[in-house]
């Protein structure tokens, strides 16, 4: 059955049926945005002088990543790591470590620049420089893309189609895989949401403040999402940042979540590229924005 296209119509799209491997009742993807220093440098070049802030981004690579990779290895889970080109360049060996664990390396721009705040030419540079940096680090051509701060523009959408990306993971039009359509072109979307991201809970900086949610809230909320996803036999994506989730009082909640999902059984835990290949039963038929296939 074809995946739904977004539609302004009050009529709901036809319900897709997902057939997960080995009779699994849900698919689960653990994804990590390895922003490191790029997360700050892309916000403002002045951060180049702010060594303390940059060091917090670096913590994600130095301490967060080893904890994450060890946890996934312990449970035989393959994840997806969205790596900016700058991160791959500044931290040689990181991409190789991710690949050695059997994980997917996906595209996350080059300097983590928000596409809605830069010119079309700079958006192209973000895509192409990111591709070049990942290739130089030894990564296969990435199948997937995730925009900085989950803000996708028409220009970047067209660039993803032009460069043959297999999926995007930036939009929020459904909580199941679907086709995002713009100007008659379609792209497989593996949707995300702020409630399934660690940053809105724990992201904080000295200029704007932020949130300091109780670490246990992540476990409670994310397990509830998994329980509902399993009842609906759908896919759920968790998004994390190594400098955030890698802090021990938060990391223990991720450990609890992974252990509980594994204990319950009945889930297929897979990188996004594998999910994309599974749900793409046939290519999307480009239609006008707002149509339903």
PDB file of N, CA and C in Angstrom, residues 110 113-115 117-130 153-156 159 162-163:
ATOM      1  N   UNK A 110      27.186  20.847   6.533  1.00  0.00           N
ATOM      2  CA  UNK A 110      28.627  20.948   6.740  1.00  0.00           C
ATOM      3  C   UNK A 110      28.947  21.703   8.025  1.00  0.00           C
ATOM      4  N   UNK A 113      24.527  24.892   9.363  1.00  0.00           N
ATOM      5  CA  UNK A 113      23.847  26.152   9.079  1.00  0.00           C
ATOM      6  C   UNK A 113      22.377  25.902   8.812  1.00  0.00           C
ATOM      7  N   UNK A 114      21.511  26.685   9.435  1.00  0.00           N
ATOM      8  CA  UNK A 114      20.082  26.555   9.194  1.00  0.00           C
ATOM      9  C   UNK A 114      19.759  26.994   7.771  1.00  0.00           C
ATOM     10  N   UNK A 115      19.109  26.131   7.015  1.00  0.00           N
ATOM     11  CA  UNK A 115      18.861  26.431   5.604  1.00  0.00           C
ATOM     12  C   UNK A 115      17.931  27.616   5.407  1.00  0.00           C
ATOM     13  N   UNK A 117      18.066  30.341   6.955  1.00  0.00           N
ATOM     14  CA  UNK A 117      18.762  31.585   7.272  1.00  0.00           C
ATOM     15  C   UNK A 117      19.917  31.892   6.323  1.00  0.00           C
ATOM     16  N   UNK A 118      20.089  31.074   5.281  1.00  0.00           N
ATOM     17  CA  UNK A 118      21.193  31.282   4.354  1.00  0.00           C
ATOM     18  C   UNK A 118      20.680  31.296   2.921  1.00  0.00           C
ATOM     19  N   UNK A 119      21.506  31.766   2.010  1.00  0.00           N
ATOM     20  CA  UNK A 119      21.118  31.918   0.610  1.00  0.00           C
ATOM     21  C   UNK A 119      21.037  30.562  -0.093  1.00  0.00           C
ATOM     22  N   UNK A 120      20.364  30.500  -1.233  1.00  0.00           N
ATOM     23  CA  UNK A 120      20.349  29.249  -2.007  1.00  0.00           C
ATOM     24  C   UNK A 120      21.751  28.746  -2.334  1.00  0.00           C
ATOM     25  N   UNK A 121      22.682  29.669  -2.646  1.00  0.00           N
ATOM     26  CA  UNK A 121      24.051  29.249  -2.947  1.00  0.00           C
ATOM     27  C   UNK A 121      24.712  28.621  -1.720  1.00  0.00           C
ATOM     28  N   UNK A 122      24.490  29.195  -0.557  1.00  0.00           N
ATOM     29  CA  UNK A 122      25.063  28.631   0.666  1.00  0.00           C
ATOM     30  C   UNK A 122      24.397  27.309   1.040  1.00  0.00           C
ATOM     31  N   UNK A 123      23.134  27.174   0.723  1.00  0.00           N
ATOM     32  CA  UNK A 123      22.473  25.889   0.958  1.00  0.00           C
ATOM     33  C   UNK A 123      23.107  24.800   0.098  1.00  0.00           C
ATOM     34  N   UNK A 124      23.411  25.118  -1.151  1.00  0.00           N
ATOM     35  CA  UNK A 124      24.087  24.151  -2.018  1.00  0.00           C
ATOM     36  C   UNK A 124      25.467  23.805  -1.450  1.00  0.00           C
ATOM     37  N   UNK A 125      26.178  24.831  -0.988  1.00  0.00           N
ATOM     38  CA  UNK A 125      27.503  24.578  -0.430  1.00  0.00           C
ATOM     39  C   UNK A 125      27.418  23.673   0.796  1.00  0.00           C
ATOM     40  N   UNK A 126      26.403  23.874   1.636  1.00  0.00           N
ATOM     41  CA  UNK A 126      26.235  23.020   2.813  1.00  0.00           C
ATOM     42  C   UNK A 126      26.080  21.554   2.410  1.00  0.00           C
ATOM     43  N   UNK A 127      25.287  21.305   1.375  1.00  0.00           N
ATOM     44  CA  UNK A 127      25.084  19.931   0.924  1.00  0.00           C
ATOM     45  C   UNK A 127      26.366  19.368   0.320  1.00  0.00           C
ATOM     46  N   UNK A 128      26.979  20.116  -0.586  1.00  0.00           N
ATOM     47  CA  UNK A 128      28.108  19.571  -1.343  1.00  0.00           C
ATOM     48  C   UNK A 128      29.381  19.488  -0.510  1.00  0.00           C
ATOM     49  N   UNK A 129      29.623  20.476   0.353  1.00  0.00           N
ATOM     50  CA  UNK A 129      30.789  20.389   1.227  1.00  0.00           C
ATOM     51  C   UNK A 129      30.622  19.272   2.253  1.00  0.00           C
ATOM     52  N   UNK A 130      29.391  19.090   2.730  1.00  0.00           N
ATOM     53  CA  UNK A 130      29.140  17.995   3.649  1.00  0.00           C
ATOM     54  C   UNK A 130      29.383  16.646   3.010  1.00  0.00           C
ATOM     55  N   UNK A 153      13.991  23.939   3.678  1.00  0.00           N
ATOM     56  CA  UNK A 153      13.514  24.959   2.739  1.00  0.00           C
ATOM     57  C   UNK A 153      13.246  24.327   1.380  1.00  0.00           C
ATOM     58  N   UNK A 154      12.492  25.023   0.512  1.00  0.00           N
ATOM     59  CA  UNK A 154      12.296  24.508  -0.852  1.00  0.00           C
ATOM     60  C   UNK A 154      13.608  24.289  -1.589  1.00  0.00           C
ATOM     61  N   UNK A 155      14.578  25.184  -1.384  1.00  0.00           N
ATOM     62  CA  UNK A 155      15.848  25.039  -2.100  1.00  0.00           C
ATOM     63  C   UNK A 155      16.598  23.783  -1.656  1.00  0.00           C
ATOM     64  N   UNK A 156      16.649  23.542  -0.350  1.00  0.00           N
ATOM     65  CA  UNK A 156      17.336  22.342   0.124  1.00  0.00           C
ATOM     66  C   UNK A 156      16.565  21.086  -0.259  1.00  0.00           C
ATOM     67  N   UNK A 159      17.611  20.267  -3.623  1.00  0.00           N
ATOM     68  CA  UNK A 159      18.977  19.751  -3.637  1.00  0.00           C
ATOM     69  C   UNK A 159      19.022  18.282  -3.215  1.00  0.00           C
ATOM     70  N   UNK A 162      17.925  16.386  -6.194  1.00  0.00           N
ATOM     71  CA  UNK A 162      18.980  16.467  -7.212  1.00  0.00           C
ATOM     72  C   UNK A 162      20.128  15.507  -6.914  1.00  0.00           C
ATOM     73  N   UNK A 163      20.508  15.411  -5.646  1.00  0.00           N
ATOM     74  CA  UNK A 163      21.647  14.571  -5.272  1.00  0.00           C
ATOM     75  C   UNK A 163      21.247  13.130  -4.955  1.00  0.00           C
TER      76      UNK A 163
END
